[in-house]
Amino acid sequence: RSAYKLQEIDEKFKFFWRNVQSVIDIWCAPWSWLQYTSRKLQKNNNSDSQLIWFDLKKVEINLPYTHTFIQDITEQEKVQNILHNQLWNTQVDVIISDMAPDTVGNKGTDALRSCSLIMDTMRMYETLLKKDGKFTIKVFMWPWFDDLVQYCRTKRWASSIKIFKPK
């Protein structure tokens, strides 16, 4: 199901246009977004393409252009070191994330934990996303959602936020 959501986002917003070379996938388990993105990069047929993913869980997956790292993305210095050693460029075309916190069944708590993850990843968008780059993240809807959107719109990397809920 998850890959179909990314496909719908890609079709609507042209996420993986022809010249996309570098993509970061944050917390990619269960890996369907990673598989979709790898296929899109293959279709672009650029040997310099790179797909780097971070997750807390180990996965045995062998996909073209893909580099996998078990790393907590909130440990910013370690993430930066990995990227510095792996990327041929210091900024990327696309960042994607289907991350969600381990839910506890309380909507308020789950929403706050989701927001916390988003705030933890904002540094990545600020420092790693190219000026004309794109990103997509999963966000739990909660009463403070509009406040988060307004805050993000003040950032260089999120001036043209589009809210979209895939089928």
Tab-separated table of N, CA and C in Angstrom:
chain	number	residue	atom	x	y	z
A	1	ARG	N	0.807	-1.204	0.000
A	1	ARG	CA	0.000	0.000	0.000
A	1	ARG	C	0.849	1.266	0.000
A	2	SER	N	1.885	1.255	0.777
A	2	SER	CA	2.699	2.447	0.943
A	2	SER	C	3.338	2.908	-0.368
A	3	ALA	N	3.811	1.967	-1.168
A	3	ALA	CA	4.440	2.332	-2.442
A	3	ALA	C	3.442	3.010	-3.371
A	4	TYR	N	2.187	2.598	-3.314
A	4	TYR	CA	1.163	3.233	-4.147
A	4	TYR	C	0.935	4.684	-3.735
A	5	LYS	N	1.104	4.973	-2.453
A	5	LYS	CA	0.989	6.358	-1.985
A	5	LYS	C	2.103	7.206	-2.586
A	6	LEU	N	3.333	6.674	-2.550
A	6	LEU	CA	4.445	7.415	-3.134
A	6	LEU	C	4.265	7.564	-4.643
A	7	GLN	N	3.773	6.538	-5.297
A	7	GLN	CA	3.514	6.623	-6.729
A	7	GLN	C	2.494	7.719	-7.022
A	8	GLU	N	1.448	7.804	-6.231
A	8	GLU	CA	0.433	8.842	-6.423
A	8	GLU	C	1.024	10.232	-6.198
A	9	ILE	N	1.879	10.364	-5.185
A	9	ILE	CA	2.553	11.644	-4.928
A	9	ILE	C	3.454	11.999	-6.107
A	10	ASP	N	4.201	11.028	-6.597
A	10	ASP	CA	5.113	11.238	-7.723
A	10	ASP	C	4.359	11.658	-8.982
A	11	GLU	N	3.258	10.990	-9.264
A	11	GLU	CA	2.475	11.328	-10.456
A	11	GLU	C	1.886	12.726	-10.371
A	12	LYS	N	1.462	13.127	-9.183
A	12	LYS	CA	0.845	14.447	-9.020
A	12	LYS	C	1.878	15.584	-9.018
A	13	PHE	N	3.010	15.355	-8.340
A	13	PHE	CA	3.978	16.437	-8.137
A	13	PHE	C	5.307	16.238	-8.877
A	14	LYS	N	5.403	15.212	-9.713
A	14	LYS	CA	6.616	14.950	-10.519
A	14	LYS	C	7.866	14.915	-9.635
A	15	PHE	N	7.827	14.061	-8.645
A	15	PHE	CA	8.905	13.987	-7.669
A	15	PHE	C	10.213	13.506	-8.244
A	16	PHE	N	10.161	12.489	-9.069
A	16	PHE	CA	11.380	11.877	-9.574
A	16	PHE	C	11.562	12.219	-11.052
A	17	TRP	N	11.666	13.516	-11.315
A	17	TRP	CA	11.851	13.985	-12.682
A	17	TRP	C	13.158	13.427	-13.226
A	18	ARG	N	13.354	13.565	-14.495
A	18	ARG	CA	14.456	12.894	-15.207
A	18	ARG	C	15.842	13.171	-14.634
A	19	ASN	N	16.094	14.365	-14.135
A	19	ASN	CA	17.452	14.685	-13.696
A	19	ASN	C	17.697	14.446	-12.212
A	20	VAL	N	16.798	13.767	-11.523
A	20	VAL	CA	17.033	13.424	-10.118
A	20	VAL	C	18.167	12.413	-10.047
A	21	GLN	N	19.169	12.736	-9.230
A	21	GLN	CA	20.313	11.846	-9.075
A	21	GLN	C	20.492	11.371	-7.643
A	22	SER	N	20.082	12.185	-6.682
A	22	SER	CA	20.370	11.842	-5.292
A	22	SER	C	19.106	11.935	-4.444
A	23	VAL	N	18.870	10.855	-3.677
A	23	VAL	CA	17.677	10.748	-2.856
A	23	VAL	C	18.076	10.187	-1.489
A	24	ILE	N	17.490	10.758	-0.441
A	24	ILE	CA	17.619	10.201	0.905
A	24	ILE	C	16.237	9.726	1.329
A	25	ASP	N	16.190	8.521	1.861
A	25	ASP	CA	14.955	7.957	2.413
A	25	ASP	C	15.175	7.793	3.913
A	26	ILE	N	14.373	8.500	4.694
A	26	ILE	CA	14.500	8.482	6.151
A	26	ILE	C	13.515	7.477	6.729
A	27	TRP	N	14.027	6.551	7.509
A	27	TRP	CA	13.216	5.523	8.171
A	27	TRP	C	12.371	4.798	7.149
A	28	CYS	N	13.023	4.020	6.339
A	28	CYS	CA	12.375	3.465	5.155
A	28	CYS	C	11.638	2.153	5.372
A	29	ALA	N	11.782	1.506	6.520
A	29	ALA	CA	11.043	0.248	6.728
A	29	ALA	C	9.555	0.518	6.576
A	30	PRO	N	8.834	-0.307	5.888
A	30	PRO	CA	9.141	-1.638	5.363
A	30	PRO	C	9.699	-1.630	3.949
A	31	TRP	N	10.280	-0.595	3.506
A	31	TRP	CA	11.113	-0.526	2.306
A	31	TRP	C	10.383	-0.413	0.972
A	32	SER	N	9.096	-0.260	0.964
A	32	SER	CA	8.403	-0.154	-0.326
A	32	SER	C	8.714	1.185	-1.010
A	33	TRP	N	8.889	2.272	-0.239
A	33	TRP	CA	9.263	3.544	-0.862
A	33	TRP	C	10.663	3.430	-1.441
A	34	LEU	N	11.520	2.724	-0.754
A	34	LEU	CA	12.886	2.508	-1.221
A	34	LEU	C	12.878	1.754	-2.544
A	35	GLN	N	12.079	0.709	-2.649
A	35	GLN	CA	11.988	-0.080	-3.878
A	35	GLN	C	11.433	0.761	-5.025
A	36	TYR	N	10.404	1.533	-4.757
A	36	TYR	CA	9.812	2.386	-5.790
A	36	TYR	C	10.851	3.397	-6.289
A	37	THR	N	11.543	4.026	-5.354
A	37	THR	CA	12.521	5.050	-5.719
A	37	THR	C	13.681	4.455	-6.510
A	38	SER	N	14.137	3.292	-6.115
A	38	SER	CA	15.210	2.636	-6.858
A	38	SER	C	14.789	2.372	-8.303
A	39	ARG	N	13.568	1.912	-8.491
A	39	ARG	CA	13.067	1.679	-9.863
A	39	ARG	C	13.013	2.984	-10.660
A	40	LYS	N	12.580	4.072	-10.017
A	40	LYS	CA	12.518	5.360	-10.717
A	40	LYS	C	13.921	5.829	-11.114
A	41	LEU	N	14.892	5.650	-10.230
A	41	LEU	CA	16.257	6.033	-10.562
A	41	LEU	C	16.804	5.168	-11.697
A	42	GLN	N	16.450	3.895	-11.711
A	42	GLN	CA	16.863	3.018	-12.809
A	42	GLN	C	16.307	3.518	-14.136
A	43	LYS	N	15.057	3.959	-14.137
A	43	LYS	CA	14.442	4.463	-15.368
A	43	LYS	C	15.132	5.725	-15.847
A	44	ASN	N	15.654	6.527	-14.909
A	44	ASN	CA	16.391	7.731	-15.299
A	44	ASN	C	17.721	7.374	-15.940
A	45	ASN	N	18.205	6.150	-15.684
A	45	ASN	CA	19.384	5.607	-16.339
A	45	ASN	C	20.616	6.502	-16.194
A	46	ASN	N	20.876	6.936	-14.971
A	46	ASN	CA	22.048	7.756	-14.708
A	46	ASN	C	22.954	6.997	-13.745
A	47	SER	N	24.127	6.654	-14.168
A	47	SER	CA	25.031	5.835	-13.349
A	47	SER	C	25.513	6.558	-12.095
A	48	ASP	N	25.356	7.881	-12.037
A	48	ASP	CA	25.767	8.641	-10.855
A	48	ASP	C	24.680	8.702	-9.786
A	49	SER	N	23.537	8.102	-10.032
A	49	SER	CA	22.435	8.172	-9.075
A	49	SER	C	22.801	7.517	-7.752
A	50	GLN	N	22.261	8.094	-6.678
A	50	GLN	CA	22.478	7.557	-5.347
A	50	GLN	C	21.184	7.625	-4.553
A	51	LEU	N	20.880	6.527	-3.886
A	51	LEU	CA	19.737	6.439	-2.994
A	51	LEU	C	20.276	5.980	-1.651
A	52	ILE	N	20.211	6.868	-0.684
A	52	ILE	CA	20.743	6.563	0.647
A	52	ILE	C	19.577	6.476	1.613
A	53	TRP	N	19.527	5.397	2.351
A	53	TRP	CA	18.453	5.288	3.331
A	53	TRP	C	18.999	5.053	4.716
A	54	PHE	N	18.244	5.590	5.661
A	54	PHE	CA	18.546	5.436	7.080
A	54	PHE	C	17.354	4.792	7.754
A	55	ASP	N	17.649	3.850	8.630
A	55	ASP	CA	16.598	3.252	9.443
A	55	ASP	C	17.238	2.689	10.700
A	56	LEU	N	16.401	2.413	11.676
A	56	LEU	CA	16.878	1.787	12.907
A	56	LEU	C	16.946	0.276	12.773
A	57	LYS	N	16.274	-0.247	11.751
A	57	LYS	CA	16.188	-1.692	11.559
A	57	LYS	C	17.130	-2.126	10.441
A	58	LYS	N	17.735	-3.295	10.646
A	58	LYS	CA	18.608	-3.850	9.617
A	58	LYS	C	17.749	-4.509	8.548
A	59	VAL	N	18.167	-4.348	7.324
A	59	VAL	CA	17.460	-4.986	6.225
A	59	VAL	C	18.484	-5.535	5.240
A	60	GLU	N	18.184	-6.682	4.732
A	60	GLU	CA	19.008	-7.267	3.678
A	60	GLU	C	18.289	-7.009	2.369
A	61	ILE	N	18.715	-5.983	1.664
A	61	ILE	CA	18.077	-5.626	0.410
A	61	ILE	C	19.166	-5.170	-0.550
A	62	ASN	N	19.065	-5.612	-1.772
A	62	ASN	CA	20.065	-5.272	-2.774
A	62	ASN	C	19.346	-4.607	-3.937
A	63	LEU	N	19.423	-3.294	-3.977
A	63	LEU	CA	18.770	-2.521	-5.028
A	63	LEU	C	19.802	-1.635	-5.721
A	64	PRO	N	19.631	-1.415	-7.009
A	64	PRO	CA	20.558	-0.525	-7.724
A	64	PRO	C	20.623	0.864	-7.087
A	65	TYR	N	21.813	1.422	-7.067
A	65	TYR	CA	22.079	2.788	-6.605
A	65	TYR	C	21.903	2.975	-5.101
A	66	THR	N	21.620	1.913	-4.350
A	66	THR	CA	21.188	2.037	-2.967
A	66	THR	C	22.315	1.759	-1.978
A	67	HIS	N	22.421	2.654	-0.992
A	67	HIS	CA	23.350	2.512	0.121
A	67	HIS	C	22.512	2.520	1.397
A	68	THR	N	22.686	1.502	2.226
A	68	THR	CA	21.829	1.363	3.398
A	68	THR	C	22.628	1.575	4.685
A	69	PHE	N	21.996	2.263	5.644
A	69	PHE	CA	22.665	2.550	6.913
A	69	PHE	C	21.691	2.375	8.068
A	70	ILE	N	22.151	1.643	9.076
A	70	ILE	CA	21.388	1.553	10.315
A	70	ILE	C	21.858	2.736	11.152
A	71	GLN	N	20.996	3.740	11.263
A	71	GLN	CA	21.395	4.958	11.953
A	71	GLN	C	20.161	5.724	12.410
A	72	ASP	N	20.187	6.178	13.625
A	72	ASP	CA	19.140	7.059	14.154
A	72	ASP	C	19.366	8.443	13.552
A	73	ILE	N	18.400	8.938	12.810
A	73	ILE	CA	18.581	10.220	12.117
A	73	ILE	C	18.602	11.407	13.085
A	74	THR	N	18.216	11.192	14.325
A	74	THR	CA	18.285	12.292	15.290
A	74	THR	C	19.721	12.527	15.757
A	75	GLU	N	20.624	11.596	15.459
A	75	GLU	CA	22.042	11.771	15.766
A	75	GLU	C	22.703	12.468	14.580
A	76	GLN	N	22.494	13.760	14.524
A	76	GLN	CA	22.817	14.570	13.353
A	76	GLN	C	24.284	14.476	12.932
A	77	GLU	N	25.190	14.482	13.874
A	77	GLU	CA	26.612	14.451	13.523
A	77	GLU	C	26.982	13.135	12.829
A	78	LYS	N	26.444	12.034	13.318
A	78	LYS	CA	26.721	10.733	12.698
A	78	LYS	C	26.119	10.670	11.292
A	79	VAL	N	24.926	11.210	11.129
A	79	VAL	CA	24.288	11.248	9.808
A	79	VAL	C	25.148	12.078	8.851
A	80	GLN	N	25.593	13.234	9.296
A	80	GLN	CA	26.425	14.099	8.455
A	80	GLN	C	27.718	13.397	8.046
A	81	ASN	N	28.329	12.665	8.970
A	81	ASN	CA	29.564	11.947	8.644
A	81	ASN	C	29.315	10.879	7.588
A	82	ILE	N	28.226	10.139	7.723
A	82	ILE	CA	27.890	9.111	6.737
A	82	ILE	C	27.697	9.753	5.370
A	83	LEU	N	26.916	10.822	5.335
A	83	LEU	CA	26.627	11.472	4.055
A	83	LEU	C	27.886	12.084	3.450
A	84	HIS	N	28.714	12.655	4.268
A	84	HIS	CA	29.956	13.243	3.771
A	84	HIS	C	30.827	12.176	3.103
A	85	ASN	N	30.814	10.977	3.657
A	85	ASN	CA	31.626	9.892	3.100
A	85	ASN	C	30.970	9.193	1.914
A	86	GLN	N	29.644	9.331	1.749
A	86	GLN	CA	28.929	8.581	0.722
A	86	GLN	C	28.521	9.412	-0.490
A	87	LEU	N	28.134	10.641	-0.264
A	87	LEU	CA	27.597	11.455	-1.360
A	87	LEU	C	28.706	12.120	-2.150
A	88	TRP	N	28.539	12.146	-3.442
A	88	TRP	CA	29.475	12.883	-4.283
A	88	TRP	C	29.134	14.367	-4.279
A	89	ASN	N	27.944	14.692	-3.799
A	89	ASN	CA	27.513	16.079	-3.678
A	89	ASN	C	27.061	16.282	-2.236
A	90	THR	N	27.124	17.497	-1.746
A	90	THR	CA	26.768	17.732	-0.350
A	90	THR	C	25.278	17.954	-0.157
A	91	GLN	N	24.533	18.141	-1.245
A	91	GLN	CA	23.091	18.322	-1.136
A	91	GLN	C	22.385	17.384	-2.106
A	92	VAL	N	21.144	17.049	-1.778
A	92	VAL	CA	20.409	16.054	-2.554
A	92	VAL	C	19.194	16.669	-3.246
A	93	ASP	N	18.721	15.957	-4.267
A	93	ASP	CA	17.560	16.411	-5.040
A	93	ASP	C	16.243	16.161	-4.309
A	94	VAL	N	16.154	15.034	-3.622
A	94	VAL	CA	14.888	14.616	-3.023
A	94	VAL	C	15.146	13.972	-1.661
A	95	ILE	N	14.289	14.282	-0.711
A	95	ILE	CA	14.256	13.573	0.570
A	95	ILE	C	12.838	13.056	0.748
A	96	ILE	N	12.732	11.768	1.067
A	96	ILE	CA	11.419	11.171	1.287
A	96	ILE	C	11.397	10.510	2.660
A	97	SER	N	10.220	10.469	3.258
A	97	SER	CA	10.101	9.803	4.543
A	97	SER	C	8.665	9.373	4.786
A	98	ASP	N	8.515	8.097	5.006
A	98	ASP	CA	7.230	7.512	5.381
A	98	ASP	C	7.278	7.132	6.867
A	99	MET	N	8.110	7.840	7.614
A	99	MET	CA	8.327	7.475	9.012
A	99	MET	C	7.097	7.746	9.866
A	100	ALA	N	7.000	6.960	10.888
A	100	ALA	CA	5.953	7.137	11.891
A	100	ALA	C	6.489	6.610	13.210
A	101	PRO	N	6.086	7.206	14.300
A	101	PRO	CA	6.548	6.704	15.592
A	101	PRO	C	5.881	5.364	15.907
A	102	ASP	N	6.471	4.632	16.827
A	102	ASP	CA	5.777	3.463	17.352
A	102	ASP	C	4.558	4.005	18.096
A	103	THR	N	3.382	3.676	17.607
A	103	THR	CA	2.169	4.235	18.185
A	103	THR	C	1.783	3.511	19.470
A	104	VAL	N	1.109	4.266	20.351
A	104	VAL	CA	0.667	3.716	21.631
A	104	VAL	C	-0.850	3.633	21.723
A	105	GLY	N	-1.532	4.123	20.669
A	105	GLY	CA	-2.984	4.050	20.656
A	105	GLY	C	-3.685	5.289	21.180
A	106	ASN	N	-2.926	6.244	21.663
A	106	ASN	CA	-3.492	7.510	22.121
A	106	ASN	C	-3.209	8.541	21.035
A	107	LYS	N	-4.269	9.054	20.378
A	107	LYS	CA	-4.075	9.949	19.227
A	107	LYS	C	-3.224	11.167	19.565
A	108	GLY	N	-3.450	11.761	20.713
A	108	GLY	CA	-2.678	12.943	21.103
A	108	GLY	C	-1.209	12.622	21.277
A	109	THR	N	-0.914	11.546	21.986
A	109	THR	CA	0.473	11.134	22.204
A	109	THR	C	1.130	10.744	20.885
A	110	ASP	N	0.419	9.978	20.077
A	110	ASP	CA	0.974	9.554	18.793
A	110	ASP	C	1.247	10.756	17.899
A	111	ALA	N	0.363	11.737	17.889
A	111	ALA	CA	0.552	12.934	17.070
A	111	ALA	C	1.757	13.740	17.544
A	112	LEU	N	1.912	13.886	18.859
A	112	LEU	CA	3.067	14.615	19.390
A	112	LEU	C	4.373	13.901	19.056
A	113	ARG	N	4.366	12.592	19.120
A	113	ARG	CA	5.568	11.829	18.778
A	113	ARG	C	5.881	11.969	17.286
A	114	SER	N	4.850	12.005	16.461
A	114	SER	CA	5.038	12.219	15.022
A	114	SER	C	5.646	13.598	14.771
A	115	CYS	N	5.107	14.604	15.442
A	115	CYS	CA	5.613	15.970	15.293
A	115	CYS	C	7.071	16.052	15.734
A	116	SER	N	7.399	15.365	16.804
A	116	SER	CA	8.773	15.363	17.294
A	116	SER	C	9.725	14.787	16.243
A	117	LEU	N	9.314	13.707	15.594
A	117	LEU	CA	10.151	13.126	14.535
A	117	LEU	C	10.346	14.109	13.388
A	118	ILE	N	9.284	14.797	13.022
A	118	ILE	CA	9.371	15.774	11.935
A	118	ILE	C	10.342	16.888	12.310
A	119	MET	N	10.224	17.378	13.533
A	119	MET	CA	11.122	18.442	13.981
A	119	MET	C	12.579	17.951	13.983
A	120	ASP	N	12.787	16.685	14.352
A	120	ASP	CA	14.138	16.128	14.350
A	120	ASP	C	14.717	16.028	12.938
A	121	THR	N	13.873	15.857	11.938
A	121	THR	CA	14.373	15.731	10.570
A	121	THR	C	14.508	17.076	9.861
A	122	MET	N	13.953	18.118	10.417
A	122	MET	CA	14.006	19.429	9.753
A	122	MET	C	15.421	19.890	9.473
A	123	ARG	N	16.332	19.563	10.367
A	123	ARG	CA	17.728	19.952	10.134
A	123	ARG	C	18.260	19.327	8.848
A	124	MET	N	17.774	18.132	8.535
A	124	MET	CA	18.223	17.481	7.301
A	124	MET	C	17.756	18.252	6.080
A	125	TYR	N	16.520	18.713	6.116
A	125	TYR	CA	16.006	19.482	4.976
A	125	TYR	C	16.757	20.795	4.843
A	126	GLU	N	17.037	21.426	5.973
A	126	GLU	CA	17.718	22.719	5.956
A	126	GLU	C	19.128	22.621	5.400
A	127	THR	N	19.827	21.556	5.716
A	127	THR	CA	21.231	21.465	5.324
A	127	THR	C	21.478	20.602	4.100
A	128	LEU	N	20.592	19.650	3.802
A	128	LEU	CA	20.895	18.669	2.765
A	128	LEU	C	20.103	18.820	1.468
A	129	LEU	N	19.004	19.520	1.509
A	129	LEU	CA	18.152	19.614	0.328
A	129	LEU	C	18.614	20.751	-0.583
A	130	LYS	N	18.788	20.448	-1.867
A	130	LYS	CA	19.146	21.489	-2.833
A	130	LYS	C	18.065	22.565	-2.872
A	131	LYS	N	18.436	23.721	-3.350
A	131	LYS	CA	17.507	24.852	-3.369
A	131	LYS	C	16.204	24.516	-4.098
A	132	ASP	N	16.283	23.808	-5.196
A	132	ASP	CA	15.079	23.451	-5.947
A	132	ASP	C	14.649	22.006	-5.679
A	133	GLY	N	15.152	21.433	-4.582
A	133	GLY	CA	14.835	20.061	-4.236
A	133	GLY	C	13.412	19.892	-3.732
A	134	LYS	N	13.003	18.646	-3.615
A	134	LYS	CA	11.656	18.324	-3.146
A	134	LYS	C	11.737	17.335	-1.998
A	135	PHE	N	10.743	17.397	-1.125
A	135	PHE	CA	10.662	16.391	-0.081
A	135	PHE	C	9.207	16.072	0.205
A	136	THR	N	9.012	14.857	0.697
A	136	THR	CA	7.681	14.447	1.131
A	136	THR	C	7.828	13.708	2.455
A	137	ILE	N	6.937	14.031	3.371
A	137	ILE	CA	6.933	13.375	4.668
A	137	ILE	C	5.504	13.025	5.056
A	138	LYS	N	5.402	11.948	5.821
A	138	LYS	CA	4.107	11.568	6.368
A	138	LYS	C	3.904	12.361	7.659
A	139	VAL	N	2.726	12.946	7.805
A	139	VAL	CA	2.413	13.724	8.998
A	139	VAL	C	1.084	13.249	9.554
A	140	PHE	N	1.049	12.965	10.847
A	140	PHE	CA	-0.223	12.661	11.494
A	140	PHE	C	-0.985	13.967	11.662
A	141	MET	N	-2.237	13.942	11.324
A	141	MET	CA	-3.071	15.136	11.501
A	141	MET	C	-3.421	15.264	12.984
A	142	TRP	N	-3.236	16.432	13.525
A	142	TRP	CA	-3.550	16.697	14.926
A	142	TRP	C	-3.919	18.161	15.048
A	143	PRO	N	-4.399	18.587	16.213
A	143	PRO	CA	-4.868	19.970	16.343
A	143	PRO	C	-3.825	21.034	16.016
A	144	TRP	N	-2.543	20.728	16.146
A	144	TRP	CA	-1.502	21.725	15.890
A	144	TRP	C	-0.905	21.604	14.497
A	145	PHE	N	-1.539	20.845	13.643
A	145	PHE	CA	-1.027	20.627	12.295
A	145	PHE	C	-0.831	21.949	11.549
A	146	ASP	N	-1.826	22.829	11.596
A	146	ASP	CA	-1.724	24.118	10.891
A	146	ASP	C	-0.564	24.958	11.414
A	147	ASP	N	-0.293	24.881	12.718
A	147	ASP	CA	0.843	25.611	13.287
A	147	ASP	C	2.168	25.079	12.733
A	148	LEU	N	2.263	23.767	12.611
A	148	LEU	CA	3.477	23.167	12.046
A	148	LEU	C	3.665	23.611	10.602
A	149	VAL	N	2.600	23.595	9.825
A	149	VAL	CA	2.673	24.011	8.425
A	149	VAL	C	3.117	25.470	8.336
A	150	GLN	N	2.543	26.334	9.149
A	150	GLN	CA	2.918	27.755	9.141
A	150	GLN	C	4.391	27.925	9.502
A	151	TYR	N	4.855	27.208	10.506
A	151	TYR	CA	6.252	27.268	10.903
A	151	TYR	C	7.155	26.833	9.743
A	152	CYS	N	6.804	25.733	9.113
A	152	CYS	CA	7.610	25.218	8.003
A	152	CYS	C	7.652	26.191	6.834
A	153	ARG	N	6.577	26.880	6.598
A	153	ARG	CA	6.544	27.828	5.470
A	153	ARG	C	7.512	28.989	5.646
A	154	THR	N	7.993	29.207	6.848
A	154	THR	CA	8.974	30.267	7.071
A	154	THR	C	10.375	29.820	6.682
A	155	LYS	N	10.545	28.541	6.408
A	155	LYS	CA	11.854	27.998	6.076
A	155	LYS	C	12.092	28.041	4.570
A	156	ARG	N	13.336	28.253	4.175
A	156	ARG	CA	13.706	28.312	2.758
A	156	ARG	C	13.280	27.059	2.016
A	157	TRP	N	13.453	25.921	2.621
A	157	TRP	CA	13.219	24.646	1.975
A	157	TRP	C	11.760	24.249	1.927
A	158	ALA	N	10.875	25.026	2.516
A	158	ALA	CA	9.466	24.620	2.564
A	158	ALA	C	8.523	25.770	2.226
A	159	SER	N	8.969	26.661	1.401
A	159	SER	CA	8.149	27.830	1.089
A	159	SER	C	6.918	27.473	0.247
A	160	SER	N	6.963	26.371	-0.449
A	160	SER	CA	5.815	26.004	-1.290
A	160	SER	C	5.233	24.657	-0.860
A	161	ILE	N	4.827	24.576	0.380
A	161	ILE	CA	4.251	23.351	0.921
A	161	ILE	C	2.922	23.062	0.251
A	162	LYS	N	2.749	21.807	-0.109
A	162	LYS	CA	1.475	21.342	-0.637
A	162	LYS	C	1.009	20.199	0.239
A	163	ILE	N	-0.196	20.281	0.721
A	163	ILE	CA	-0.746	19.244	1.581
A	163	ILE	C	-1.575	18.326	0.708
A	164	PHE	N	-1.289	17.046	0.832
A	164	PHE	CA	-1.912	16.067	-0.044
A	164	PHE	C	-2.083	14.765	0.716
A	165	LYS	N	-3.242	14.195	0.615
A	165	LYS	CA	-3.499	12.903	1.246
A	165	LYS	C	-3.791	11.884	0.143
A	166	PRO	N	-2.823	10.988	-0.104
A	166	PRO	CA	-3.041	9.983	-1.147
A	166	PRO	C	-4.203	9.058	-0.794
A	167	LYS	N	-4.786	8.478	-1.847
A	167	LYS	CA	-5.872	7.510	-1.618
A	167	LYS	C	-5.321	6.334	-0.873
